[in-house]
mmCIF file of C-alpha atoms in Angstrom:
data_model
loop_
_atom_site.group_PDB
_atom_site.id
_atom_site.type_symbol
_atom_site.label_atom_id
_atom_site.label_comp_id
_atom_site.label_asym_id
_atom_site.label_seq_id
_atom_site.Cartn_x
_atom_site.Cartn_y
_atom_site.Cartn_z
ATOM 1 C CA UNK A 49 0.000 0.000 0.000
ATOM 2 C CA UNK A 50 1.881 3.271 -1.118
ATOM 3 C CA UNK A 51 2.045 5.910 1.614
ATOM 4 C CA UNK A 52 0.307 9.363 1.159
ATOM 5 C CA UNK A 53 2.204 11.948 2.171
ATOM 6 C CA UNK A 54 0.372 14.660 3.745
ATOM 7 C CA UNK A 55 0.716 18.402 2.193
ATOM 8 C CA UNK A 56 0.218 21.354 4.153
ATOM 9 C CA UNK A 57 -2.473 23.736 2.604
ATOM 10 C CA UNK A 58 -1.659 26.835 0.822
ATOM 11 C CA UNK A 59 -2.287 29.274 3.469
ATOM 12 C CA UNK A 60 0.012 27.179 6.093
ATOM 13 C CA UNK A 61 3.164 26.946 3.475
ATOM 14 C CA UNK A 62 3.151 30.626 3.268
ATOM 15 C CA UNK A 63 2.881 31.269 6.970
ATOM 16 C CA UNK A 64 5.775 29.009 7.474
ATOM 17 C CA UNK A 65 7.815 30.946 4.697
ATOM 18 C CA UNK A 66 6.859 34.652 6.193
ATOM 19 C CA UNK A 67 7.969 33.353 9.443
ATOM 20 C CA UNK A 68 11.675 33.276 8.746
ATOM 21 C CA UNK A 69 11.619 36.873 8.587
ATOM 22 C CA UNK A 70 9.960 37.810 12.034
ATOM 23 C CA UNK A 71 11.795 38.161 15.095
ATOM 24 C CA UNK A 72 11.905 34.991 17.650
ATOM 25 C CA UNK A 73 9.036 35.484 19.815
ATOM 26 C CA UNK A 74 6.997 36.092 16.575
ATOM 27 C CA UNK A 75 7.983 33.084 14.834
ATOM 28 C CA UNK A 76 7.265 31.031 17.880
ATOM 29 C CA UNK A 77 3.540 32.438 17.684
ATOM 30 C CA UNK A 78 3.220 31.702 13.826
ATOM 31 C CA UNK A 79 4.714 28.468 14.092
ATOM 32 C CA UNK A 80 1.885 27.709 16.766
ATOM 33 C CA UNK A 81 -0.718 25.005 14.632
ATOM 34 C CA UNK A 82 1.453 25.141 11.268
ATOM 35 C CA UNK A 83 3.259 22.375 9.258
ATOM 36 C CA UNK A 84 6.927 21.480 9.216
ATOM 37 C CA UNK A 85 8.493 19.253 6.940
ATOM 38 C CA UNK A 86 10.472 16.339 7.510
ATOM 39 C CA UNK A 87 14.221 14.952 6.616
ATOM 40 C CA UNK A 88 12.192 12.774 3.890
ATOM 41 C CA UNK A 89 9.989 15.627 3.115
ATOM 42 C CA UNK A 90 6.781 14.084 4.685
ATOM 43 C CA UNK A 91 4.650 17.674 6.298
ATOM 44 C CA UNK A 92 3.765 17.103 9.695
ATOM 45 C CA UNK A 93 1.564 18.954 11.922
ATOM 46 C CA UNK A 94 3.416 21.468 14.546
ATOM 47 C CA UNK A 95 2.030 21.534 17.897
ATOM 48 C CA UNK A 96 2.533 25.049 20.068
ATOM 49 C CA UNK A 97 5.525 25.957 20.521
ATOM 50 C CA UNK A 98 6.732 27.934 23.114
ATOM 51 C CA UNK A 99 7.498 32.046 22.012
ATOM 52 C CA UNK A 100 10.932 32.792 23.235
ATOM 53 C CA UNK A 101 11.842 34.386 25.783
ATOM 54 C CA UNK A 102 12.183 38.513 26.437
ATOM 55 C CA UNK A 103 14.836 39.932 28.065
ATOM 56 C CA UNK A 104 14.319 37.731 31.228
ATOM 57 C CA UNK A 105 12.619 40.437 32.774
ATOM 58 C CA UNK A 106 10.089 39.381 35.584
ATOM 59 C CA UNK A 107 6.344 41.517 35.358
ATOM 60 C CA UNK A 108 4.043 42.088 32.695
ATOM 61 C CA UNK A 109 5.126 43.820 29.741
ATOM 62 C CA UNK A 110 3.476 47.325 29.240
ATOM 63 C CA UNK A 111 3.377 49.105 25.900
ATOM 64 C CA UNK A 112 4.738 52.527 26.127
ATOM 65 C CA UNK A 113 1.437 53.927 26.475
ATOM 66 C CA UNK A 114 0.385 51.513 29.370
ATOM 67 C CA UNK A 115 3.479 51.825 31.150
ATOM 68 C CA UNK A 116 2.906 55.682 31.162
ATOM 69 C CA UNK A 117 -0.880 54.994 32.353
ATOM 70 C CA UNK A 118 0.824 52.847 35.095
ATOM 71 C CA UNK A 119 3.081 55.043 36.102
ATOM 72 C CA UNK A 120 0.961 58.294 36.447
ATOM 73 C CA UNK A 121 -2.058 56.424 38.301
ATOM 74 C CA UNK A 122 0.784 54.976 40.638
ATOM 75 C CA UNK A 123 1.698 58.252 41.480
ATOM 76 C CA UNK A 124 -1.594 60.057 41.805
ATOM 77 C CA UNK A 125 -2.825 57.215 43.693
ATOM 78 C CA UNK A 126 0.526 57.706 46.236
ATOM 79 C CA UNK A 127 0.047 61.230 45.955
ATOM 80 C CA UNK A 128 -3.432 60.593 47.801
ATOM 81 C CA UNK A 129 -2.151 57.882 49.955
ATOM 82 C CA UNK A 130 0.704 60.289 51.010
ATOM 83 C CA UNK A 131 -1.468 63.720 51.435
ATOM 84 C CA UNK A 132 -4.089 61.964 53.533
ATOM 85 C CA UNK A 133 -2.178 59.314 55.536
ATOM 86 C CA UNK A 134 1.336 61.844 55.657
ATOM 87 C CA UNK A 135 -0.030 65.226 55.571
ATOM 88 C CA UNK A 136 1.189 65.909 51.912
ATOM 89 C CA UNK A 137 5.092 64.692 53.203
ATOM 90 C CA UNK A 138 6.739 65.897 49.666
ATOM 91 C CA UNK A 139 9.966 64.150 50.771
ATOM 92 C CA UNK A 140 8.259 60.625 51.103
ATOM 93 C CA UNK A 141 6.330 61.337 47.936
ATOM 94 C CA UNK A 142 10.073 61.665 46.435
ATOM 95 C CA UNK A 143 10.933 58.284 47.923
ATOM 96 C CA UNK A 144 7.900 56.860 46.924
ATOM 97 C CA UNK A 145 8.657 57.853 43.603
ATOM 98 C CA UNK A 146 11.754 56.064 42.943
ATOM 99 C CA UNK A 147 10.435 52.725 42.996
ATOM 100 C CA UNK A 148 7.386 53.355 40.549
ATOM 101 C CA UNK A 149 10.251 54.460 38.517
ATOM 102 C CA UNK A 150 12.021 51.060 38.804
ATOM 103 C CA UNK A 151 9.047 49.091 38.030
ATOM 104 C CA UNK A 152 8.037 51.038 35.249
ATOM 105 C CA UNK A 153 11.667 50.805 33.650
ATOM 106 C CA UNK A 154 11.370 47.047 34.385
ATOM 107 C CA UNK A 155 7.487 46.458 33.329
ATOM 108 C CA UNK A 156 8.005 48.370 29.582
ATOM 109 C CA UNK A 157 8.171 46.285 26.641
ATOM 110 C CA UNK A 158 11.141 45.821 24.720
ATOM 111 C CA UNK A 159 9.519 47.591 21.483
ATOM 112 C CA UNK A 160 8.808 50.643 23.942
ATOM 113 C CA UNK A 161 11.751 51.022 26.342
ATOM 114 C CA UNK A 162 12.795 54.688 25.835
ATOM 115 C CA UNK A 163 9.429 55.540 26.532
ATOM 116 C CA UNK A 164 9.947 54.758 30.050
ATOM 117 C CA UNK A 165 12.536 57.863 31.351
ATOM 118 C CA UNK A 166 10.124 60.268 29.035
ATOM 119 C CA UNK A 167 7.302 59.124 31.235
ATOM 120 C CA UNK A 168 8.383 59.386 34.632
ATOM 121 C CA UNK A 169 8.778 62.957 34.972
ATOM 122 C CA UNK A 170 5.287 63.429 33.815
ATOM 123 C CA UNK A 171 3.837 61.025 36.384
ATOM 124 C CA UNK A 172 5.561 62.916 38.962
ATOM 125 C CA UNK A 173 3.904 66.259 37.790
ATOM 126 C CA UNK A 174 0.959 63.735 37.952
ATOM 127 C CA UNK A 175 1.077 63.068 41.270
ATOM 128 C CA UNK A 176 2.396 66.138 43.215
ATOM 129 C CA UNK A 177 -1.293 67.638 42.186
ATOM 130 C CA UNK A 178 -3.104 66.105 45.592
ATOM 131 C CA UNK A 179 0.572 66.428 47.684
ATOM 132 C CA UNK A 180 1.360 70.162 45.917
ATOM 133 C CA UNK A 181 0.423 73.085 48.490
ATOM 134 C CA UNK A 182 -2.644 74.913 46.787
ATOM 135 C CA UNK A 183 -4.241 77.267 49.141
ATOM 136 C CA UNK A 184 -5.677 80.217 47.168
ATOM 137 C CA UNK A 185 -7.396 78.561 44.188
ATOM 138 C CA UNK A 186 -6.100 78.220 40.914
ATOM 139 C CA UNK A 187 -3.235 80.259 40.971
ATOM 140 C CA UNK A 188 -2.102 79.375 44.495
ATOM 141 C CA UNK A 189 -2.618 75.239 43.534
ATOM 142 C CA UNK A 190 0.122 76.293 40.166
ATOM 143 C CA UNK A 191 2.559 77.942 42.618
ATOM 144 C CA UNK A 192 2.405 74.957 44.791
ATOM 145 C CA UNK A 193 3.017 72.629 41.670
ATOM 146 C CA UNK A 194 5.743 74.901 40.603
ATOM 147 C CA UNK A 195 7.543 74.584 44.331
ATOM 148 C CA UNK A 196 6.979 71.312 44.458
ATOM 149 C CA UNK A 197 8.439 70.557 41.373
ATOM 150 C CA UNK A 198 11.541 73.231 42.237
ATOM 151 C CA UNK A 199 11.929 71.591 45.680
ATOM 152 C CA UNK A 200 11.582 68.348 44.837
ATOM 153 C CA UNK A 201 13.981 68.601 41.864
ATOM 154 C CA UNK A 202 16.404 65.877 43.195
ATOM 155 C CA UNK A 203 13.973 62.925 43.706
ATOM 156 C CA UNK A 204 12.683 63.751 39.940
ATOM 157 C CA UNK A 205 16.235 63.740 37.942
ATOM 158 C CA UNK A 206 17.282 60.718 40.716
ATOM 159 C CA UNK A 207 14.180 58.805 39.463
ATOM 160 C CA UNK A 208 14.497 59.516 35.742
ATOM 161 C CA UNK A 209 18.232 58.596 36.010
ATOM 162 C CA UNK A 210 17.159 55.385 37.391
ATOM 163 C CA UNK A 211 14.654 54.805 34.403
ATOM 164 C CA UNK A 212 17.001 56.033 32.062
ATOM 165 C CA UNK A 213 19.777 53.387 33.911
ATOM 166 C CA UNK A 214 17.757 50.851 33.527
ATOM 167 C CA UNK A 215 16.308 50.999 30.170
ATOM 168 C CA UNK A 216 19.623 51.624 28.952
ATOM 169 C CA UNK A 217 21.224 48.113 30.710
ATOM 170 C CA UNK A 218 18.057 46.354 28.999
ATOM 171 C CA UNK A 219 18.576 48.075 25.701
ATOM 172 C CA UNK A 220 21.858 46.976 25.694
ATOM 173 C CA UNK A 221 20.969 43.498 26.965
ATOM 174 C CA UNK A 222 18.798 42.974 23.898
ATOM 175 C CA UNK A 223 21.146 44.767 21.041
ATOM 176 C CA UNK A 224 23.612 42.035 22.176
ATOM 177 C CA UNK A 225 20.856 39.456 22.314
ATOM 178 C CA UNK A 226 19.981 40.149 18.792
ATOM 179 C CA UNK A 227 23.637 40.265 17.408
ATOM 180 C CA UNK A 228 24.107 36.252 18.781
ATOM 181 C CA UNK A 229 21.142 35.380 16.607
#
């Protein structure tokens, strides 16, 4: 009895032949459910494979948009925690600040990394609104912002340097990644 060899369809072949050209994680998602051929050129049925892994980064992996949404709701939400719980401590905010700033360096997605130390300094501004001294109504609550943001100068150019540290380690990470495949 003669053995049929199975063909992939149409659609599958050229999925498997676009996929040579996509980075690794990519290629592990379009190889998911397609055909691979054999040594003896019999097409076989791939089960899911497993995407490769990013930059070994624990966390979820925020687009650049998400990881500014993260950061500035992190910080108005401290902001808050800090005016009622701290009476508006702008030094703790500062502290508080620094780790947001790590996470958010850390959480970014590859694709979207120097997003993170453009980001950080507006979550700050984000958050110093509730901790920001703003007797006398509009004007009094932009002086406040404007202190804050004068006093406070340190904990915002330490924090972005820490982004900006750690993006650049991952970038760096992942250029030389790429360059061994």
């Amino acid at each position: 009895m003669e053995q049929h060899r199975r063909r992939p369809p149409h659609d599958a072949r050229r999925r498997r032949d676009r996929s040579a050209s996509l980075p690794a994680q990519a290629r592990g998602r379009a190889g998911e459910g397609g055909y691979a051929t054999d040594a003896d050129g019999t097409a076989r049925q791939v089960r899911g494979t497993r995407p490769a892994p990013g930059d070994g980064v624990p966390g979820p992996r925020l687009t650049g948009l998400g990881g500014g949404l993260f950061c500035a709701a992190a910080m108005l939400l401290l902001g808050l925690v800090d005016q009622f719980l701290f009476g508006a401590s702008l030094t703790l905010y500062g502290v508080l600040f620094l780790p947001v700033c790590v996470l958010t360096a850390l959480w970014v997605r590859g694709g979207d990394l120097l997003t993170a130390p453009v980001v950080v300094p507006i979550a700050f501004l984000a958050g110093l609104f509730p901790v920001a001294d703003g007797r006398g109504g509009l004007t009094g609550r932009m002086m406040g912002l404007v202190t804050g943001l004068a006093t406070q100068a340190g904990w915002l150019y330490g924090g972005t340097l820490v982004a900006g540290v750690i993006v650049l380690g991952r970038r760096v990470r992942w250029v030389r990644s790429r360059r061994r495949a």
